[in-house]
Every structure is written in structure tokens, then in C-alpha cells.
């Protein structure tokens, strides 16, 4: 009542602040939706990045989003310590990227880019495997079930009763039969014996990105870039989370004479109700440095795919300069807008003077899936807040996969690949690591699946 009585005065104050280009932020405790006033005020929902509604020059954020322009995920804090958000794997292993779906059994099924043989990220390619793990809760500990096949960069999706697992690096022998497979690892790290000599002098700065959307940070690591590996996008399908899985070939139109598709990676898909599929991906093209993501569309998940831009070599989501982004995740919200989040470097300002790179999450949005805009602020950073008021800043927080709540169609959790090396809560075994280690450095390459819950409407009401 006191707040309502004060509204005339507040409106006058807001008008004065906007006129002088000052910033005033208000959070109304009487509603379950946060609102904020920005310096210049919004004009349309596009100014809220399609994550909220613009009314009276104010962005009202949808559940899952926060900030003056609804530009950040509205994260809940994780349990304390660097391992507070760890979901997978076991303490003596590593993985690099995980995707989760809720099964008909009520359990949560994770499909992870596992690294076999208790090895670390330095040999992610030769030791790669698609692994299946299960948890009773979304942010719980996931228990390993099976290694499905060789593969990496998984995204699990569903259409009707069919589970669709997109991935790359598939085919060929898996496990110890793979070229350059390392079998002498311990504790989720890779010994020097499984590396080229050059890795012993691993650079501590980011290497230039090459080959269309792929950030080649693994130069000098044995097997990390395998020229004989079938790296392009693959799809396997099943009706049960445990399989059996079968290959589903995909075709493209206008690229090769026999329906071939470009050599792509990091696939992510959205399905329209009629089965039409929108696919976003990186394109690995030798000698190319594509500044953006590619989108293709097909009447069915198997194809034939056609480029949304009209040309196979033209990006749909585009950036400029030294920005390097990869690992897109695509979805459509309950209002009908399209979103993609991804891992970026050299886009946003450094989080602190000690940061070696500006490592953060990027966000693109579209009303129709054809014309896209980039949000100018990071949707997440490498710093994670904990329930005890402390925080951990990781050196790397990549491979984003958003869990979309199947009941509310809103973001409920963010899964990332995280290197255990961190800035402000280091482990004892990190004493020998350089100030800004490459996450494939000897003894510094253990990694995990990290989950952070995103605040929903019920959480907001509880908080208030």
C-alpha cells in the first residue's frame, strides 16, 4: 500500500532520471516478475532481447531471465566450492559437454562427451565416447550407465516418442582401437607420454581460431585434431533412453551432387510441430574463418536441408572482428521467439584485470528464425555464486546446453563443460599450473559437467 501511494512521486522521479540519461532500477516486491528501468528505456520487445515484454519503456522479464534488458540467465546459487555444481563424471574421470532430457520414467538422462580411460581433455578426440548417465534430479549426481559409441558434442532432443541424439566425431573404431588412444591416464588427467613434445611448452594465451567456427585451442595435443576422424554432424535415434540406437543419415540440397552435407560440427536442432527441423551448427571448412553460425532447414529431420541464408557458405548468425564463438544451443520459447546461446571469446570485456581472455556466454535472438540479432551483453560469465555467499571463477565454462522445462517451456538449468582449474578457489594439485593454464596443460586438464539451476516463476515467488 505504501508503494502504491508513492507511485506518483516515483513516476516523476523516473521521468527526471530518464531525461538526464541516468539509470534507475526498481524491483517491485508485490509481483512475481522482476522489472527494471534502463538508461534510455526500451521501445519494443526486441530491446528486451525477446526475453521479456517492453511496456512504458520498461522490460518485464520472463521467468528464467533477469537484468535491465533481461540479458542474463536468472541463476540460482550452487552448493559451495568448485565442485558444488558438478553433475558428472566420477572423481577420477573427465568429460567435455553434456546434454540432458527428462525421460518417461521420470528420471533425468544425460548424454555426455565422455573421455575414456580416466584421461583428461588433452586427448578428448582419440578417447572420445558418447556416454549415458542417469539421475533422479535435474541437478543431482549422474551415475554412468553405458558408453554408446565414439562421438562428441552431443545434444539429446525428442520429437514425439523418438529420441534424437545429435553429435560429431562419430564412426570408426572406439576405445583402445582408436588411433592415438591413450591408455596410461589416471585421475582424469593426461600424462606427458600421451602428448606431442609441443604440449610441454603449452601456450597460456588463446590461439587464433581457424576453420569456420571451431576454436582450435588444442594445437600440439596428440589426436586432438585428427585429420582422419569423421567430424561432421551425425544423428542416431532410439525410442528408449538406454537404446538401442541406430544411425539416421541426413541429406542436404545444393551442396554436393549426391545429397552430401557440409562438414559441420556442434549441431543443435529445433523441431516445428509438423516435423520441420531447424538446424544450427559450426562449419569446418579448411582455409575458412566463418564469423558466425550457419542455419539450415528441412521438411524432415533426415532432410533434405537447405541453408536459411540462401547460400551454404553464408552465416545466419554473424559477428565481426576478433570474436570467436562456438558450441551453439538452439531453442524456441513459449512466446514463439527463437534463441541461441553459445560460448564466446573476445566479444565482451574482461571480467577482471587478471583474466587472460574474455570468456563468456553469447546470446542471439530472432522473432522468425531467419533474421537474428546479437545481444550486446553476456548471458553468463565464468564466475559462479554459491549458497554460502562465496564464488568460484573458472578459467573455462564452455559447451552450453540449456535444459528447457518440458512443463513450462522455460530455461531451468544450464549445463556447461568446465575445466577444474579455477582462479580463486584452486585445488592443491594446481600449484604447478601457470597463472592462466591452457585447459589441456599437463596435470591441469581434468574437466567435468557443471550444472547451475535457473530461477523459474515458482522460485521467484518463494524468494519474494
Short mmCIF file of N, CA and C in Angstrom, two decimals, residues 112-116 123-131 149-153 168-169 173-175 178 181:
data_model
loop_
_atom_site.label_atom_id
_atom_site.label_comp_id
_atom_site.label_asym_id
_atom_site.label_seq_id
_atom_site.Cartn_x
_atom_site.Cartn_y
_atom_site.Cartn_z
N UNK A 112 26.73 -37.49 -22.52
CA UNK A 112 27.93 -36.69 -22.28
C UNK A 112 29.02 -37.00 -23.29
N UNK A 113 29.87 -36.00 -23.51
CA UNK A 113 31.08 -36.19 -24.31
C UNK A 113 32.15 -36.73 -23.38
N UNK A 114 32.07 -38.03 -23.13
CA UNK A 114 32.99 -38.65 -22.19
C UNK A 114 34.39 -38.78 -22.75
N UNK A 115 35.36 -38.88 -21.85
CA UNK A 115 36.76 -39.08 -22.23
C UNK A 115 37.20 -40.37 -21.54
N UNK A 116 37.36 -41.42 -22.33
CA UNK A 116 37.59 -42.76 -21.78
C UNK A 116 38.99 -42.89 -21.19
N UNK A 123 43.28 -35.34 -24.64
CA UNK A 123 43.08 -36.40 -25.63
C UNK A 123 41.58 -36.65 -25.83
N UNK A 124 40.81 -35.57 -25.84
CA UNK A 124 39.36 -35.73 -25.96
C UNK A 124 38.97 -36.41 -27.27
N UNK A 125 39.74 -36.21 -28.36
CA UNK A 125 39.34 -36.79 -29.65
C UNK A 125 39.60 -38.29 -29.72
N UNK A 126 40.82 -38.76 -29.49
CA UNK A 126 41.03 -40.21 -29.61
C UNK A 126 40.32 -41.01 -28.52
N UNK A 127 40.07 -40.41 -27.37
CA UNK A 127 39.43 -41.11 -26.26
C UNK A 127 37.95 -40.77 -26.13
N UNK A 128 37.37 -40.14 -27.16
CA UNK A 128 36.00 -39.66 -27.07
C UNK A 128 34.99 -40.79 -27.11
N UNK A 129 33.90 -40.61 -26.35
CA UNK A 129 32.78 -41.56 -26.38
C UNK A 129 31.51 -40.84 -25.94
N UNK A 130 30.39 -41.19 -26.56
CA UNK A 130 29.10 -40.73 -26.09
C UNK A 130 28.68 -41.63 -24.94
N UNK A 131 28.51 -41.04 -23.76
CA UNK A 131 28.19 -41.82 -22.58
C UNK A 131 26.80 -41.45 -22.07
N UNK A 149 28.91 -45.12 -28.12
CA UNK A 149 29.74 -45.22 -29.32
C UNK A 149 30.75 -44.09 -29.28
N UNK A 150 31.67 -44.09 -30.23
CA UNK A 150 32.58 -42.97 -30.33
C UNK A 150 31.80 -41.74 -30.77
N UNK A 151 32.08 -40.60 -30.16
CA UNK A 151 31.39 -39.38 -30.52
C UNK A 151 31.68 -38.27 -29.55
N UNK A 152 31.26 -37.05 -29.90
CA UNK A 152 31.49 -35.88 -29.07
C UNK A 152 30.40 -34.85 -29.37
N UNK A 153 30.39 -33.76 -28.59
CA UNK A 153 29.45 -32.65 -28.79
C UNK A 153 27.99 -33.10 -28.87
N UNK A 168 29.00 -35.17 -33.10
CA UNK A 168 30.05 -35.16 -34.11
C UNK A 168 31.11 -36.18 -33.70
N UNK A 169 32.15 -36.29 -34.52
CA UNK A 169 33.28 -37.18 -34.27
C UNK A 169 32.81 -38.63 -34.17
N UNK A 173 36.41 -46.98 -35.28
CA UNK A 173 36.61 -47.72 -34.03
C UNK A 173 36.61 -46.81 -32.83
N UNK A 174 36.13 -47.29 -31.72
CA UNK A 174 36.13 -46.53 -30.47
C UNK A 174 37.00 -47.20 -29.44
N UNK A 175 37.30 -46.46 -28.37
CA UNK A 175 38.09 -47.04 -27.29
C UNK A 175 39.52 -47.29 -27.70
N UNK A 178 41.08 -46.92 -31.28
CA UNK A 178 41.15 -45.63 -31.96
C UNK A 178 42.59 -45.17 -32.09
N UNK A 181 44.78 -43.45 -29.18
CA UNK A 181 44.10 -43.64 -27.90
C UNK A 181 45.14 -43.73 -26.78
#
